Coordinates of C-alpha atoms in Angstrom, one line a residue:
X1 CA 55.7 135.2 119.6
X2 CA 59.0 136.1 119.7
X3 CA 60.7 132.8 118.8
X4 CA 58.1 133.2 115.9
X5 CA 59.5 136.2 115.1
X6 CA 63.7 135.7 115.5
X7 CA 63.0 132.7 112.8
X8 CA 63.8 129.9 115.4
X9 CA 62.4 126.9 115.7
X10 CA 61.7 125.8 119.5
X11 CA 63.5 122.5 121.2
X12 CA 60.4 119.9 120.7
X13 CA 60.3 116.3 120.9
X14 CA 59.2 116.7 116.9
X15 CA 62.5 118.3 116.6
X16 CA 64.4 115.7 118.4
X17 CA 62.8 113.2 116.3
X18 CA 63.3 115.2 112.9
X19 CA 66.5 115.1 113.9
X20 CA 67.2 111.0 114.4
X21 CA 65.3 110.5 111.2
X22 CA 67.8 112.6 109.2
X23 CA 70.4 111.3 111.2
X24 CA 69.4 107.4 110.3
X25 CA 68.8 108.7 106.6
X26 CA 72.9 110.2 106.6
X27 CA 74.0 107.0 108.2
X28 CA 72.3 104.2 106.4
X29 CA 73.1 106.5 102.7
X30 CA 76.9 106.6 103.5
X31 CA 77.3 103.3 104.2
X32 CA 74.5 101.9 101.1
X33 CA 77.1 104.5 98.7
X34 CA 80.8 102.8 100.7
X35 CA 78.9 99.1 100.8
X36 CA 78.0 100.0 96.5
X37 CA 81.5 100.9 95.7
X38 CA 82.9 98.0 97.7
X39 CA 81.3 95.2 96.5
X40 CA 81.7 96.7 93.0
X41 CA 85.9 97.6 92.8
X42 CA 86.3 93.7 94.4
X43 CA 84.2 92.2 91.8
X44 CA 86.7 93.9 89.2
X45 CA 89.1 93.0 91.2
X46 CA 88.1 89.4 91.2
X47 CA 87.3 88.7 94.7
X48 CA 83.5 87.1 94.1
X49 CA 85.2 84.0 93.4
X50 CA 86.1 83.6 97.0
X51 CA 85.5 80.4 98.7
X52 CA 82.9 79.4 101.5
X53 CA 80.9 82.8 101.1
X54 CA 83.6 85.0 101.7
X55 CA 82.7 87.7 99.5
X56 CA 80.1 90.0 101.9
X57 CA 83.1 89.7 104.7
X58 CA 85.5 91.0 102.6
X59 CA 83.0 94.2 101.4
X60 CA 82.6 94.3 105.0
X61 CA 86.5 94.6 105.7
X62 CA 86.6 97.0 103.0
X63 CA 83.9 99.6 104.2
X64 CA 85.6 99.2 108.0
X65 CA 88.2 100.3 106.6
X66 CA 87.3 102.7 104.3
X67 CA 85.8 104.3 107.6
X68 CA 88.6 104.4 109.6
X69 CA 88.9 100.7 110.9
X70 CA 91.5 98.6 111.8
X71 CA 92.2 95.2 110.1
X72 CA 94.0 92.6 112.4
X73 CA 95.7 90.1 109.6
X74 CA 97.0 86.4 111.0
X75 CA 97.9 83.1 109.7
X76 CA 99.5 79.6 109.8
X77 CA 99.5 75.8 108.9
X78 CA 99.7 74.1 112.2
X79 CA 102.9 73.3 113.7
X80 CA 104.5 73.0 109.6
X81 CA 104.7 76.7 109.4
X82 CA 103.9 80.4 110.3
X83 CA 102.5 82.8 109.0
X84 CA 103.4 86.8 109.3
X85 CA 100.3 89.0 107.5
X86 CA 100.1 92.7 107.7
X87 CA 97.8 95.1 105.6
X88 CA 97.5 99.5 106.1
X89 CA 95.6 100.9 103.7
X90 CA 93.0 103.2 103.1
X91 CA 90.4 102.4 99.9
X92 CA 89.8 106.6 99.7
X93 CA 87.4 106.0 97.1
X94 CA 84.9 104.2 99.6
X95 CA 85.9 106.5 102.1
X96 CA 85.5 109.6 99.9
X97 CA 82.0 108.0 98.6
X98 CA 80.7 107.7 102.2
X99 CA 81.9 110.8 103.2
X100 CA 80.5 113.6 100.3
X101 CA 77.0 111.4 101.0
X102 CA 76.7 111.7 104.9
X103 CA 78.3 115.2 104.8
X104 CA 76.1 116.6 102.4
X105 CA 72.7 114.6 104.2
X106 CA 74.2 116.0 108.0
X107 CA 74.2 119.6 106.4
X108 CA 70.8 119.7 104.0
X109 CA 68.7 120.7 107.4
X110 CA 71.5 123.3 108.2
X111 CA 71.2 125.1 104.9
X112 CA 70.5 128.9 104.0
X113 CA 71.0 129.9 107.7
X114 CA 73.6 132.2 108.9
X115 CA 73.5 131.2 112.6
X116 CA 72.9 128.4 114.7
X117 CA 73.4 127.3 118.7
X118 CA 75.5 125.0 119.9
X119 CA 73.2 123.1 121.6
X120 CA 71.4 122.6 117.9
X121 CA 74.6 122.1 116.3
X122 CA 75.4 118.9 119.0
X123 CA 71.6 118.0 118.9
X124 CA 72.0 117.2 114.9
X125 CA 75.5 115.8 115.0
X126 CA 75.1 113.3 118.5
X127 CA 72.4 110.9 116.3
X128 CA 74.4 110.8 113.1
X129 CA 77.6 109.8 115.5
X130 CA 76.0 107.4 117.6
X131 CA 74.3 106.0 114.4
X132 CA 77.6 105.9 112.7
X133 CA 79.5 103.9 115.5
X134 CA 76.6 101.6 115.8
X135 CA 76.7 100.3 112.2
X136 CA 80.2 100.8 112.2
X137 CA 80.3 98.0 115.1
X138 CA 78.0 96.0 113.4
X139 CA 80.1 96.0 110.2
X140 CA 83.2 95.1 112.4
X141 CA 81.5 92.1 113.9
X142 CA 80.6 90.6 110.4
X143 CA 84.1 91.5 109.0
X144 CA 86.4 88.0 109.8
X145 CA 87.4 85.2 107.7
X146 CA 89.7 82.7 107.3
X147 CA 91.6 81.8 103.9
X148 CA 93.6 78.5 102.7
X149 CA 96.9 79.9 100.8
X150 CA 97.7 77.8 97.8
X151 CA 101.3 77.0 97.8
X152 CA 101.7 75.2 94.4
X153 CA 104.1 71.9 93.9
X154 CA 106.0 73.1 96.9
X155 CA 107.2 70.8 99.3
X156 CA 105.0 72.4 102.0
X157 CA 102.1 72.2 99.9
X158 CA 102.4 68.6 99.5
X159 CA 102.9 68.0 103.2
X160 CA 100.2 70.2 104.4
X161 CA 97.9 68.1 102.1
X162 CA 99.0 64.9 103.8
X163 CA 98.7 66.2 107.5
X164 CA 95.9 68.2 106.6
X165 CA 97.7 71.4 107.4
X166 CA 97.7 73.8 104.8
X167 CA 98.8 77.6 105.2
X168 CA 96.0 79.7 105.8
X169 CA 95.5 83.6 106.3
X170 CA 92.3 85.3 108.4
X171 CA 91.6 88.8 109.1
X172 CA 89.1 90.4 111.9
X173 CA 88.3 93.7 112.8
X174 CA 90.1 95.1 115.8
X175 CA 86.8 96.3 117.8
X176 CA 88.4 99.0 120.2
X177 CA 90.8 100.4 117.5
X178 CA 87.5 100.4 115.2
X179 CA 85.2 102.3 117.2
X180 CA 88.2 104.5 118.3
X181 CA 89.0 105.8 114.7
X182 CA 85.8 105.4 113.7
X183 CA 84.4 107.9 116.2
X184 CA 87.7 110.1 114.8
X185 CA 86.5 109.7 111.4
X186 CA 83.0 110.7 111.7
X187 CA 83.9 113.7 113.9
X188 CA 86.1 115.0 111.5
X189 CA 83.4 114.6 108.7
X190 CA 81.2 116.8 110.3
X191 CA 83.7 119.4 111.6
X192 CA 85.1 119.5 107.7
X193 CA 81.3 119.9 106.5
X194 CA 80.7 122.9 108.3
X195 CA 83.9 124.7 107.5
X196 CA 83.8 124.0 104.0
X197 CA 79.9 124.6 103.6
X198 CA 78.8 127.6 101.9
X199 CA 75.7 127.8 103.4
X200 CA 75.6 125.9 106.5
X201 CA 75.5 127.6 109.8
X202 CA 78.1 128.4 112.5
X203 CA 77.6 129.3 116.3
X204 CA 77.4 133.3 117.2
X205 CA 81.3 133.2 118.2
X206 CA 82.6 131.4 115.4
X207 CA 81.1 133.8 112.6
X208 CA 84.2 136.5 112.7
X209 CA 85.9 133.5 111.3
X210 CA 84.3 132.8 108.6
X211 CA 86.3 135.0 106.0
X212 CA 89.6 133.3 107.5
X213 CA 88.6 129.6 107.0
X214 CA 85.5 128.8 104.6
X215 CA 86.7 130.1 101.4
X216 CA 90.1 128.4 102.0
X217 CA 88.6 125.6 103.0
X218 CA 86.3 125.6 100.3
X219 CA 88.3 125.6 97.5
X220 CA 90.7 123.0 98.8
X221 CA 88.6 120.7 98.9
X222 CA 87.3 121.7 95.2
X223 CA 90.8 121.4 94.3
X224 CA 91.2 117.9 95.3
X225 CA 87.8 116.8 94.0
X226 CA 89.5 118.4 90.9
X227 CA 92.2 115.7 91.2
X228 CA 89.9 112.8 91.8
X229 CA 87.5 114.3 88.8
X230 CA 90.8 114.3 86.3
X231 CA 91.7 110.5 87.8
X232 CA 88.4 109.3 86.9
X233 CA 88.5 110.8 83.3
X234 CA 92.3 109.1 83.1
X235 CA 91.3 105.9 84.4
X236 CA 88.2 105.5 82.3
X237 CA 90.4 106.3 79.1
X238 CA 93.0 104.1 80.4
X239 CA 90.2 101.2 80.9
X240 CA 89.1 101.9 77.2
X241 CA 92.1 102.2 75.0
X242 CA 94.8 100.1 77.0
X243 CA 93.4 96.7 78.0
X244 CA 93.4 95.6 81.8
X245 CA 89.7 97.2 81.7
X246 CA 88.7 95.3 85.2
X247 CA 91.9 96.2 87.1
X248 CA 91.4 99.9 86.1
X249 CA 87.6 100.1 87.1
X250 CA 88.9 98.1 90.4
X251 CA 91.2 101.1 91.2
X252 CA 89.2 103.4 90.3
X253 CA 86.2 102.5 92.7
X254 CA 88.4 101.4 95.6
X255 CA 91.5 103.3 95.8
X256 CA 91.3 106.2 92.8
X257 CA 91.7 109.2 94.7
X258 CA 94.9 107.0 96.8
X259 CA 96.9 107.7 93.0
X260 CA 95.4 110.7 92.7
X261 CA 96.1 112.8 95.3
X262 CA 100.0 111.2 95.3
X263 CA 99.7 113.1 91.8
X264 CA 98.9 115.9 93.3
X265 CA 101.6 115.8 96.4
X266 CA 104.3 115.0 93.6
X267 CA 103.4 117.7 91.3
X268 CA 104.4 120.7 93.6
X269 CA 107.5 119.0 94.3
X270 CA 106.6 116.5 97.2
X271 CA 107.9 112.8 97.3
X272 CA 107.1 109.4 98.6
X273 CA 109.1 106.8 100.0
X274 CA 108.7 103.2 99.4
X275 CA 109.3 99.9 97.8
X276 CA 107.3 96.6 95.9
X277 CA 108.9 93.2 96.5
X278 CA 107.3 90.0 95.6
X279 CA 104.9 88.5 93.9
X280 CA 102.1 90.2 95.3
X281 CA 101.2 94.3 95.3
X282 CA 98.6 96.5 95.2
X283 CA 97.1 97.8 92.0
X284 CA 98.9 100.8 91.1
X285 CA 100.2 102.2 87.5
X286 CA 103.2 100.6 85.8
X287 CA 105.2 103.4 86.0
X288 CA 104.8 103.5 90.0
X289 CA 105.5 99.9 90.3
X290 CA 108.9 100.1 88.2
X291 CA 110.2 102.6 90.7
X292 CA 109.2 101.4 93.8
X293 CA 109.8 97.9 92.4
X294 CA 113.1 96.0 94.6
X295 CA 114.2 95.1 98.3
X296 CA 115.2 99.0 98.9
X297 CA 113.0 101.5 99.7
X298 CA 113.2 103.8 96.4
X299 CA 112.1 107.7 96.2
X300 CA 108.9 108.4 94.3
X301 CA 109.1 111.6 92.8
X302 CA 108.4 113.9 89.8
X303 CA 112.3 113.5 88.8
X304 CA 112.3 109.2 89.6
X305 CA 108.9 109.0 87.5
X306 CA 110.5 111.0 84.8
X307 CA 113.7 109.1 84.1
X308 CA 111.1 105.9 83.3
X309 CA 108.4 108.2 81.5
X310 CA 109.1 112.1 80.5
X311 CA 105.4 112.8 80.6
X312 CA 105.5 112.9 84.1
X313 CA 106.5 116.6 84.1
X314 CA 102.8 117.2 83.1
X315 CA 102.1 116.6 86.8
X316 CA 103.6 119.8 87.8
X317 CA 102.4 121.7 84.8
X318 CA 98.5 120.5 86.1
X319 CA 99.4 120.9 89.5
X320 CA 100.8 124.7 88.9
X321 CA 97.6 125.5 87.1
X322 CA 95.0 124.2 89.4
X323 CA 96.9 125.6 92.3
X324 CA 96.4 128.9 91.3
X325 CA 92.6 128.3 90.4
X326 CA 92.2 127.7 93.8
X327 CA 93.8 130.6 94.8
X328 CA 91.8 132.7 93.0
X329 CA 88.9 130.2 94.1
X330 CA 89.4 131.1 97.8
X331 CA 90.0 134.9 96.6
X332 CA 87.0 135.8 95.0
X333 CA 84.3 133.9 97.8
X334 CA 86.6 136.5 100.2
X335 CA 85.7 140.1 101.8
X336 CA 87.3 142.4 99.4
X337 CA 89.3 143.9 102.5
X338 CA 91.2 140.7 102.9
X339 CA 94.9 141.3 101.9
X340 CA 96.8 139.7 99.1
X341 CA 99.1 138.7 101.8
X342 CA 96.1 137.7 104.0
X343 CA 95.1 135.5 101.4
X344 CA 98.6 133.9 101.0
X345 CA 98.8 133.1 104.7
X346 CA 95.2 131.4 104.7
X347 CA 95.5 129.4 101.7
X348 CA 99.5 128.4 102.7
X349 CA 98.0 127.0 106.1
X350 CA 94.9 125.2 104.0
X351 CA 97.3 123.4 101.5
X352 CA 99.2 122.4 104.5
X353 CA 97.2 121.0 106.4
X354 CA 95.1 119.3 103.4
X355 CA 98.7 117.7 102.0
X356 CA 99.4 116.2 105.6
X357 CA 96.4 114.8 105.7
X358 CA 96.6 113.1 102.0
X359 CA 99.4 112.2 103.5
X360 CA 98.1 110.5 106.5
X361 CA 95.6 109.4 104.8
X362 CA 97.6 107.4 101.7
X363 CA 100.3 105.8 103.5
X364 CA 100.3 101.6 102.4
X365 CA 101.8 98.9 103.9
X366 CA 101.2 95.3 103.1
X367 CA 103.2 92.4 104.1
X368 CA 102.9 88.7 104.4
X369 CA 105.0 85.9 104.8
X370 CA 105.1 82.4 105.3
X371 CA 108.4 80.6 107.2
X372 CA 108.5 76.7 107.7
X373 CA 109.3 75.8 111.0
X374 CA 110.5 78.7 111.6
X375 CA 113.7 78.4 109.3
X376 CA 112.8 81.0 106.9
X377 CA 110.0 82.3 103.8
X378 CA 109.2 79.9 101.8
X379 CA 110.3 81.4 97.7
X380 CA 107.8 82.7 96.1
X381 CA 105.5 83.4 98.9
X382 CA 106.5 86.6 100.6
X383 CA 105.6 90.0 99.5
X384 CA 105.9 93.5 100.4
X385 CA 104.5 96.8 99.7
X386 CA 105.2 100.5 101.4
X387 CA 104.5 103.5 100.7
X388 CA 104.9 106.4 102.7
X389 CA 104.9 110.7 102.6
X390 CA 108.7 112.6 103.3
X391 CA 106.1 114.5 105.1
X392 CA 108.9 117.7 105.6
X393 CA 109.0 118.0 102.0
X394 CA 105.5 117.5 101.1
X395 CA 103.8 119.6 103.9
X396 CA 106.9 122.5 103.5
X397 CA 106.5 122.7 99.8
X398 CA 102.4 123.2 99.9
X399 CA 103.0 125.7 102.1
X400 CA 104.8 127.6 100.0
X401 CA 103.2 126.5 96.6
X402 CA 99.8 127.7 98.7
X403 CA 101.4 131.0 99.9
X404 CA 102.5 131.5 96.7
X405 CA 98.7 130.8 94.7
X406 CA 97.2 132.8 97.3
X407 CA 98.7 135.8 97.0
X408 CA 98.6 135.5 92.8
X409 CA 95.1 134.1 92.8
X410 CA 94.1 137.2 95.0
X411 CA 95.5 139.7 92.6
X412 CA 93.9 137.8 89.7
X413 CA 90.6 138.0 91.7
X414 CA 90.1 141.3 92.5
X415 CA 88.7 143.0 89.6
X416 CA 85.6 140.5 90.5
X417 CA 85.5 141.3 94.1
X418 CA 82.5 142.2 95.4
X419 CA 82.7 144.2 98.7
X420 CA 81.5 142.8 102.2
X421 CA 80.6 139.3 100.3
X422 CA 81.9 136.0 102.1
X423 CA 81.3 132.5 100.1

């Protein structure tokens, strides 16, 4: 009667069960929602063409990934030449797809309690890990393929078809690292979930922080939806007006919020580092590609962008604006006896650690190159992309930026305070 009575629901082998069942609905919905998106952006990008089947092995690479796997890259052409293949990047808009899907599935259960154990917390969050890392594996496994490289009328090219030797490129999923940063991944989607939840419970000792870190937390997070929301709207104009309607939707459904959230680093005055050499590159705007374009790394900020295209300055114009929504965001789901200044230090903490993470998160590098015999690259073959944070500027500057829209957004927010209330 009393367990009737305090509202909880006793530890049963129905509840264990309950519990796996949601857990294999979460899992097998993320990765349906990163497999959808993957298969999608490369079919825009051109890549079911492939040769020999190859096209469910790269959706495969693309969703390992996407959830925190590692790639290994190698190649060759017999004892004619070597190959040198490297690739680091994150497709965020898989990852992001897979992640609002199994967040939001691990906390439905949870919801419109104000309380729960430990012990129930770990109960609900061991299946959907173990679930996780299990497909994960099996994704990994089925993610390898080798590739013939075309090399044209090059000398090379006509040899290798003689001996029989052409150039070729594979890739395989590093197992260990996979399951490593996989396990990273999905831990850190479920511990995000339940700080920025509304609604979702917390354990008994972790309640007197909840005024510190879920509104804060919260509206981050709808701040950089916001940027991924605006891309989106960009893009699809972009795909309708200008041409190049394929590449666009390819960006957009593999790597959109990788642009986006740059934007939103550069428009509170943080910058990149990096450089595009080569035939090859990523998909990224024009304008991007003209500054990072040549063999020196080149600085990517709101000033370089703006010497090619003055409309660049909108970014911090957007960025200012937002910023101090989310300041009054975080302000108005707080106690009303949190402090302006209280609010500045939560929200200048929040947008720091968020804008290292984007960071993290957005750095690219892709490389490959192919020497004969060792004596050098062969022309025409050998490309490079980087991209990478100043992280002391970034991370320093949305400190302050946040410090700054927290203590403004908090006096903007307090004639709708309501008293005691935490959202």
């Amino acid at each position: 009667m009393s367990t009737a009575l305090s509202g909880r629901r006793p530890e049963t082998s129905g509840g264990s069960a309950r519990a796996w069942r949601d857990a294999l609905v979460a899992v097998v919905a993320g990765f349906v929602v990163m497999i959808a998106l993957a298969s999608a952006g490369l079919a825009y990008a051109g890549a079911a063409g492939l040769p020999d089947g190859a096209f469910p092995r790269v959706v495969a690479a693309v969703v390992v990934m996407a959830a925190g796997g590692s790639m290994e890259v190698s190649g060759g052409a017999g004892f004619l030449a070597g190959a040198d293949a490297s690739l680091s990047v994150l497709p965020l808009s898989v990852s992001l797809g897979g992640a609002l899907t199994a967040g939001s599935l691990f906390l439905r259960p949870l919801h419109n309690r104000a309380v729960a154990g430990p012990r129930e917390l770990l109960a609900r969050a061991g299946p959907l890990v173990l679930l996780w890392l299990l497909a994960l594996t099996g994704a990994a496994l089925f993610a390898r393929k080798t590739f013939g490289v075309s090399t044209g009328d090059s000398p090379l090219g006509r040899i290798g078809e003689l001996l029989d030797a052409g150039p070729t490129v594979g890739f395989r999923a590093a197992l260990p690292a996979t399951v490593f940063f996989g396990l990273l991944w999905i831990l850190g989607l479920l511990v995000i979930s339940l700080l920025v939840s509304r609604r979702a419970p917390l354990p008994a000792r972790l309640v007197r922080f909840h005024a510190a870190v879920r509104p804060v937390a919260h509206a981050t997070v709808v701040l950089l939806l916001a940027y991924v929301v605006l891309g989106v709207a960009v893009g699809l104009v972009v795909a309708a007006t200008q041409g190049h309607t394929a590449r666009t939707l390819a960006v957009i459904l593999l790597g959109l919020p990788n642009l986006a959230w740059l934007a939103f680093t550069l428009g509170f005055g943080g910058a990149w580092q990096g450089k595009v050499e080569g035939p090859f590159g990523l998909p990224m705007p024009q304008l991007l590609d003209e500054v990072l374009r040549g063999p020196e790394l080149s600085t990517v900020d709101v000033g370089s962008l703006a010497e090619q295209d003055a409309r660049a300055w909108w970014l911090v114009v957007i960025a200012a604006v937002l910023l101090l929504g989310t300041g009054f965001l975080a302000a108005a789901r707080s106690p009303a006896s949190v402090r302006p200044w209280q609010h500045a230090v939560h929200l200048g903490a929040a947008l720091a650690v968020a804008t290292l993470t984007v960071c993290l998160l957005g750095r690219v590098q892709a490389q490959f190159g192919l020497s004969v015999l060792g004596l050098g690259d062969v022309t025409g073959l050998g490309g490079e992309v980087r991209l990478t944070a100043v992280l002391w500027r970034t991370v320093g500057l949305a400190l302050l930026w946040g410090a700054l829209a927290g203590f403004l957004g908090a006096l903007l927010a307090r004639p709708v305070h309501r008293r005691g209330r935490v959202g």
